[in-house]
Coordinates of C-alpha atoms in Angstrom, one line a residue:
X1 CA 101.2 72.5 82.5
X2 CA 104.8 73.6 81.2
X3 CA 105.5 70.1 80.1
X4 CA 101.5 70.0 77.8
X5 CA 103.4 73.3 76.3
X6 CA 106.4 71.8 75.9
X7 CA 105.1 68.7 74.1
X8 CA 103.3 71.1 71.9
X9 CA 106.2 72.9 70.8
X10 CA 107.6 69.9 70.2
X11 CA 105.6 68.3 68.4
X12 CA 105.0 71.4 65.6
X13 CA 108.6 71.5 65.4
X14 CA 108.9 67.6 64.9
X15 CA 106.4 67.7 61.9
X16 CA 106.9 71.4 60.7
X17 CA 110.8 72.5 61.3
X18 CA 110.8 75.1 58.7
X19 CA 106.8 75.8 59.3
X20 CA 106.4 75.7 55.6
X21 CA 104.9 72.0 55.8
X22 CA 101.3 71.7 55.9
X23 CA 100.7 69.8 59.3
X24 CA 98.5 67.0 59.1
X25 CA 95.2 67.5 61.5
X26 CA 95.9 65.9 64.3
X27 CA 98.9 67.8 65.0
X28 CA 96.8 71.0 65.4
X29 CA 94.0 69.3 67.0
X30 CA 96.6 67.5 69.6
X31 CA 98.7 70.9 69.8
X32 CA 95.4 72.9 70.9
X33 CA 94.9 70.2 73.5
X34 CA 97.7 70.3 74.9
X35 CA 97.7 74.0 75.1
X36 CA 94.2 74.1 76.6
X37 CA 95.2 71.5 79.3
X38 CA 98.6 73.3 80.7
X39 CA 96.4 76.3 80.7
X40 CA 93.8 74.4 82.8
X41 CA 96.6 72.9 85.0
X42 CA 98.0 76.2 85.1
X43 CA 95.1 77.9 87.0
X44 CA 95.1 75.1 89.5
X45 CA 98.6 75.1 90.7
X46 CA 98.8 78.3 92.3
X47 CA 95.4 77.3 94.4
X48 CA 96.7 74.3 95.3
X49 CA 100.3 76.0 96.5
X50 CA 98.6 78.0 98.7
X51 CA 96.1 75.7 99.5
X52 CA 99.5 73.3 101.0
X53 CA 101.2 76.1 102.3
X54 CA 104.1 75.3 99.9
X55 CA 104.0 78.5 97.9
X56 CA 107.3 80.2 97.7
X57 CA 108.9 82.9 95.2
X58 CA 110.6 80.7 93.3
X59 CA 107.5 78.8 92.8
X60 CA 106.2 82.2 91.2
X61 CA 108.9 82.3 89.4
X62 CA 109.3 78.8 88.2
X63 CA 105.4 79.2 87.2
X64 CA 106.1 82.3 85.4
X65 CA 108.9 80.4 83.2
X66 CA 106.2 77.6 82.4
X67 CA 104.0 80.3 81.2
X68 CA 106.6 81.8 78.7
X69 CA 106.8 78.6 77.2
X70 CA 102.2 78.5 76.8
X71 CA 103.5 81.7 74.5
X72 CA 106.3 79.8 72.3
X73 CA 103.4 76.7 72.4
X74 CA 101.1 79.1 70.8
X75 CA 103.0 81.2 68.1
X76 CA 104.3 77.5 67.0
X77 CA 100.7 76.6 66.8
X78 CA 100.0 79.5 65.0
X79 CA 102.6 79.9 62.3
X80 CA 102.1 75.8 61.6
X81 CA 98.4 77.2 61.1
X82 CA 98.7 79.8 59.3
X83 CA 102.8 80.7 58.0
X84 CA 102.4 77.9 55.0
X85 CA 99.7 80.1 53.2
X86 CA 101.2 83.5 54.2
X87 CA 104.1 85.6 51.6
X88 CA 103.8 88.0 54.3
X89 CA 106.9 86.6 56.9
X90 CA 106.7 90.1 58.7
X91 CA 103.5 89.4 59.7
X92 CA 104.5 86.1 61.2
X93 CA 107.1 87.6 63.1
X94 CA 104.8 90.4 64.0
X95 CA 102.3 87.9 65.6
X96 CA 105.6 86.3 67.8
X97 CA 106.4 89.8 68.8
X98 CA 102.6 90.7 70.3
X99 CA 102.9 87.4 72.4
X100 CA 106.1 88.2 74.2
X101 CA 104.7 92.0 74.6
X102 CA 101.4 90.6 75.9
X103 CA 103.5 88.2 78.7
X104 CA 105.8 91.3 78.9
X105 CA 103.0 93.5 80.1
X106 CA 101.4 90.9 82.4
X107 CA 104.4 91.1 84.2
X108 CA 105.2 94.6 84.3
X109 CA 101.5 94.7 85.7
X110 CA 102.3 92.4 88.8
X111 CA 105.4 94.1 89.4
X112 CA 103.5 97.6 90.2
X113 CA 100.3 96.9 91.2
X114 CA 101.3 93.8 93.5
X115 CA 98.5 91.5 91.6
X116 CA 98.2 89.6 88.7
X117 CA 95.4 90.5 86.7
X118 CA 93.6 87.9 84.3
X119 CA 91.2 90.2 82.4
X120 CA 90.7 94.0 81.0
X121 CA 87.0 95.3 80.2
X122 CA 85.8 91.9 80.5
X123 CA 88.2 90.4 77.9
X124 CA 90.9 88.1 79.5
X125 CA 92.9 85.2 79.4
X126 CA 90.3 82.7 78.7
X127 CA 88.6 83.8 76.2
X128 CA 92.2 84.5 74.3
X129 CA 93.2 81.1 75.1
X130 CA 89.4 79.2 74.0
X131 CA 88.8 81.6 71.2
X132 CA 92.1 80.9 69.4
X133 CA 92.2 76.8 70.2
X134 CA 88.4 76.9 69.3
X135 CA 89.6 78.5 66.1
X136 CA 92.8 76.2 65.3
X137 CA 90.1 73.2 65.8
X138 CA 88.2 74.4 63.6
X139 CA 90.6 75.6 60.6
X140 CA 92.6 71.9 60.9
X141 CA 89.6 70.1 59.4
X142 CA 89.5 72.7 56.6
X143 CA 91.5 72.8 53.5
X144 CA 94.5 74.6 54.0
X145 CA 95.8 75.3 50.8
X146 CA 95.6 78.4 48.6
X147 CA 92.5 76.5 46.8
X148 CA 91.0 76.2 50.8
X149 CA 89.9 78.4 53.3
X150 CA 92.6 80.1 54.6
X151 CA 93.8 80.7 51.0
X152 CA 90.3 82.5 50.1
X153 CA 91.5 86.5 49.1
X154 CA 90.0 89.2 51.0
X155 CA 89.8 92.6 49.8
X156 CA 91.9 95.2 51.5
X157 CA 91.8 98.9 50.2
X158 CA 95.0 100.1 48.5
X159 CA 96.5 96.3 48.1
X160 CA 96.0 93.1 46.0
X161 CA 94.6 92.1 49.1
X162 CA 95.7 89.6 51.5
X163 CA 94.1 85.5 52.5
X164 CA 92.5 84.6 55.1
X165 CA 95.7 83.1 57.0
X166 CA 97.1 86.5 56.9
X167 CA 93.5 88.3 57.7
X168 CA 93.3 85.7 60.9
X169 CA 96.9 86.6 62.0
X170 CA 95.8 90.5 61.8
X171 CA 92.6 89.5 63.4
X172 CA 94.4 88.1 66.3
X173 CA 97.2 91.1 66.2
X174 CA 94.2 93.3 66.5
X175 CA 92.4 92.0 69.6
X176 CA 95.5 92.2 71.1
X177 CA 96.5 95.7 70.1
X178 CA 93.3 96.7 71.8
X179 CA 93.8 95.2 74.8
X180 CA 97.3 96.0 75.8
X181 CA 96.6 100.0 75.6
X182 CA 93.8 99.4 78.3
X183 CA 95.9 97.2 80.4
X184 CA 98.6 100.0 80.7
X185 CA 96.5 102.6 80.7
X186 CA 93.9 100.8 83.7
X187 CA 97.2 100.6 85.4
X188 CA 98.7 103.8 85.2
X189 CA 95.9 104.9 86.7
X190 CA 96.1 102.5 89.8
X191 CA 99.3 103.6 90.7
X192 CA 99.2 106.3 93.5
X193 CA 102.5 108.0 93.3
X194 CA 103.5 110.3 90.1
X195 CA 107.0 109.4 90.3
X196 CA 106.2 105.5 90.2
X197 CA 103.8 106.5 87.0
X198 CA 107.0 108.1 85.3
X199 CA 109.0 104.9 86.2
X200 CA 106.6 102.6 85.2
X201 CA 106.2 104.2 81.7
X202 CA 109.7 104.4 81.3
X203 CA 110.2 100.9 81.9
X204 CA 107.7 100.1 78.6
X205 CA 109.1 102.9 76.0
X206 CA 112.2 100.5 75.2
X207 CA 110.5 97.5 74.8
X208 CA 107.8 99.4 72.1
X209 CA 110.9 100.9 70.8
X210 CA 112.1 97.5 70.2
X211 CA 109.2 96.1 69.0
X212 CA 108.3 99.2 66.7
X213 CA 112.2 98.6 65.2
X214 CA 111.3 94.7 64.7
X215 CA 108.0 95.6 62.5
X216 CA 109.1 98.3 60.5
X217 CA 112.8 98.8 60.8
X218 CA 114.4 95.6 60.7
X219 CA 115.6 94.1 56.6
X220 CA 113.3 91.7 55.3
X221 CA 116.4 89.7 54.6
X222 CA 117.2 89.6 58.8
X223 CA 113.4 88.8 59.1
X224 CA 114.0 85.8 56.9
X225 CA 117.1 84.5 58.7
X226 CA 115.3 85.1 61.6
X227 CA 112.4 82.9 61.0
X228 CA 114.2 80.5 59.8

């Protein structure tokens, strides 16, 4: 599974190293494979651990590090998508940042409640994971150019607007903004002890606080640098 991720990173990077190249279709269409498939592989290898009797720690661990590299697989995915079309570079950033909050709070999860948790209010990690490939499939056939698609303008009240690229990147943003609040607050509620509560939310404040001052704090200029 890490190594489908790892060829999909590398193989945005190898045609889009700036992501301002327009990838050819079968890059997406080959980068959403491979993404599905490690996440496939990826629900199978802790069954089979167990099933062997060779699970371990540092076979959690190890797993864990494979799974932080699904996330870089996906936002590279994404921004060869979508960044070409989009002015907006905080908003590309913005999408990198929800994916390491999401894998951030997946793990803060496990660490209190003893369990791993694939799903809140029906909504989990496979319909994340189909919806968006189902999407990327779909959006590499189109024409993605400003006269395409994803450069149609959609109205947005007190702008110019914004195109579709930009609208499917807040689109995404959004789902996840829902989801994360009822993942720490189903969680918060699971923990027995007050004092573990207090630690537990005071483990998250300086990771917001970091992603709050990466949004809206941070010089477009550093956000430029950044991306690039």
């Amino acid at each position: 599974g890490g190594l489908c991720h790892l060829g999909a990173v590398a193989l945005t990077v190898a045609y889009c190293p700036t992501f301002r190249e327009v990838a050819p279709p079968w890059v997406l269409q080959l980068g959403a494979f491979l993404i599905y498939a490690g996440y496939w592989l990826d629900c199978m290898d802790g069954k089979q651990a167990r099933r062997t009797g060779s699970s371990s720690p540092l076979g959690q661990l190890f797993d864990h590090s494979c799974d932080a590299l699904s996330l870089m697989a996906h936002f590279c995915i994404t921004a060869v998508l979508v960044a070409p079309l989009s002015e907006q570079r905080r908003l590309v950033l913005a999408n990198l940042v929800v994916l390491q909050l999401t894998f951030f709070l997946t793990q803060w999860l496990e660490f209190h409640l003893r369990q791993l948790r694939h799903q809140v209010a029906g909504l989990g990690t496979t319909e994340l994971i189909t919806g968006s490939v189902a999407a990327v499939l779909i959006l590499s056939v189109s024409d993605r150019t400003h006269t395409g698609m994803l450069g149609v303008r959609l109205p947005v009240p007190f702008t110019d607007g914004i195109n579709a690229a930009e609208g499917y990147m807040i689109f995404y943003m959004g789902i996840n903004a829902v989801v994360m609040p009822l993942t720490v607050v189903a969680t918060l509620r699971r923990i027995p002890s007050a004092t573990q509560k207090v630690f537990a939310v005071l483990a998250v404040l300086p990771v917001v606080a970091v992603v709050l001052t990466t949004l809206f704090v941070w010089p477009e200029y550093i956000i430029q640098d950044h991306l690039r």
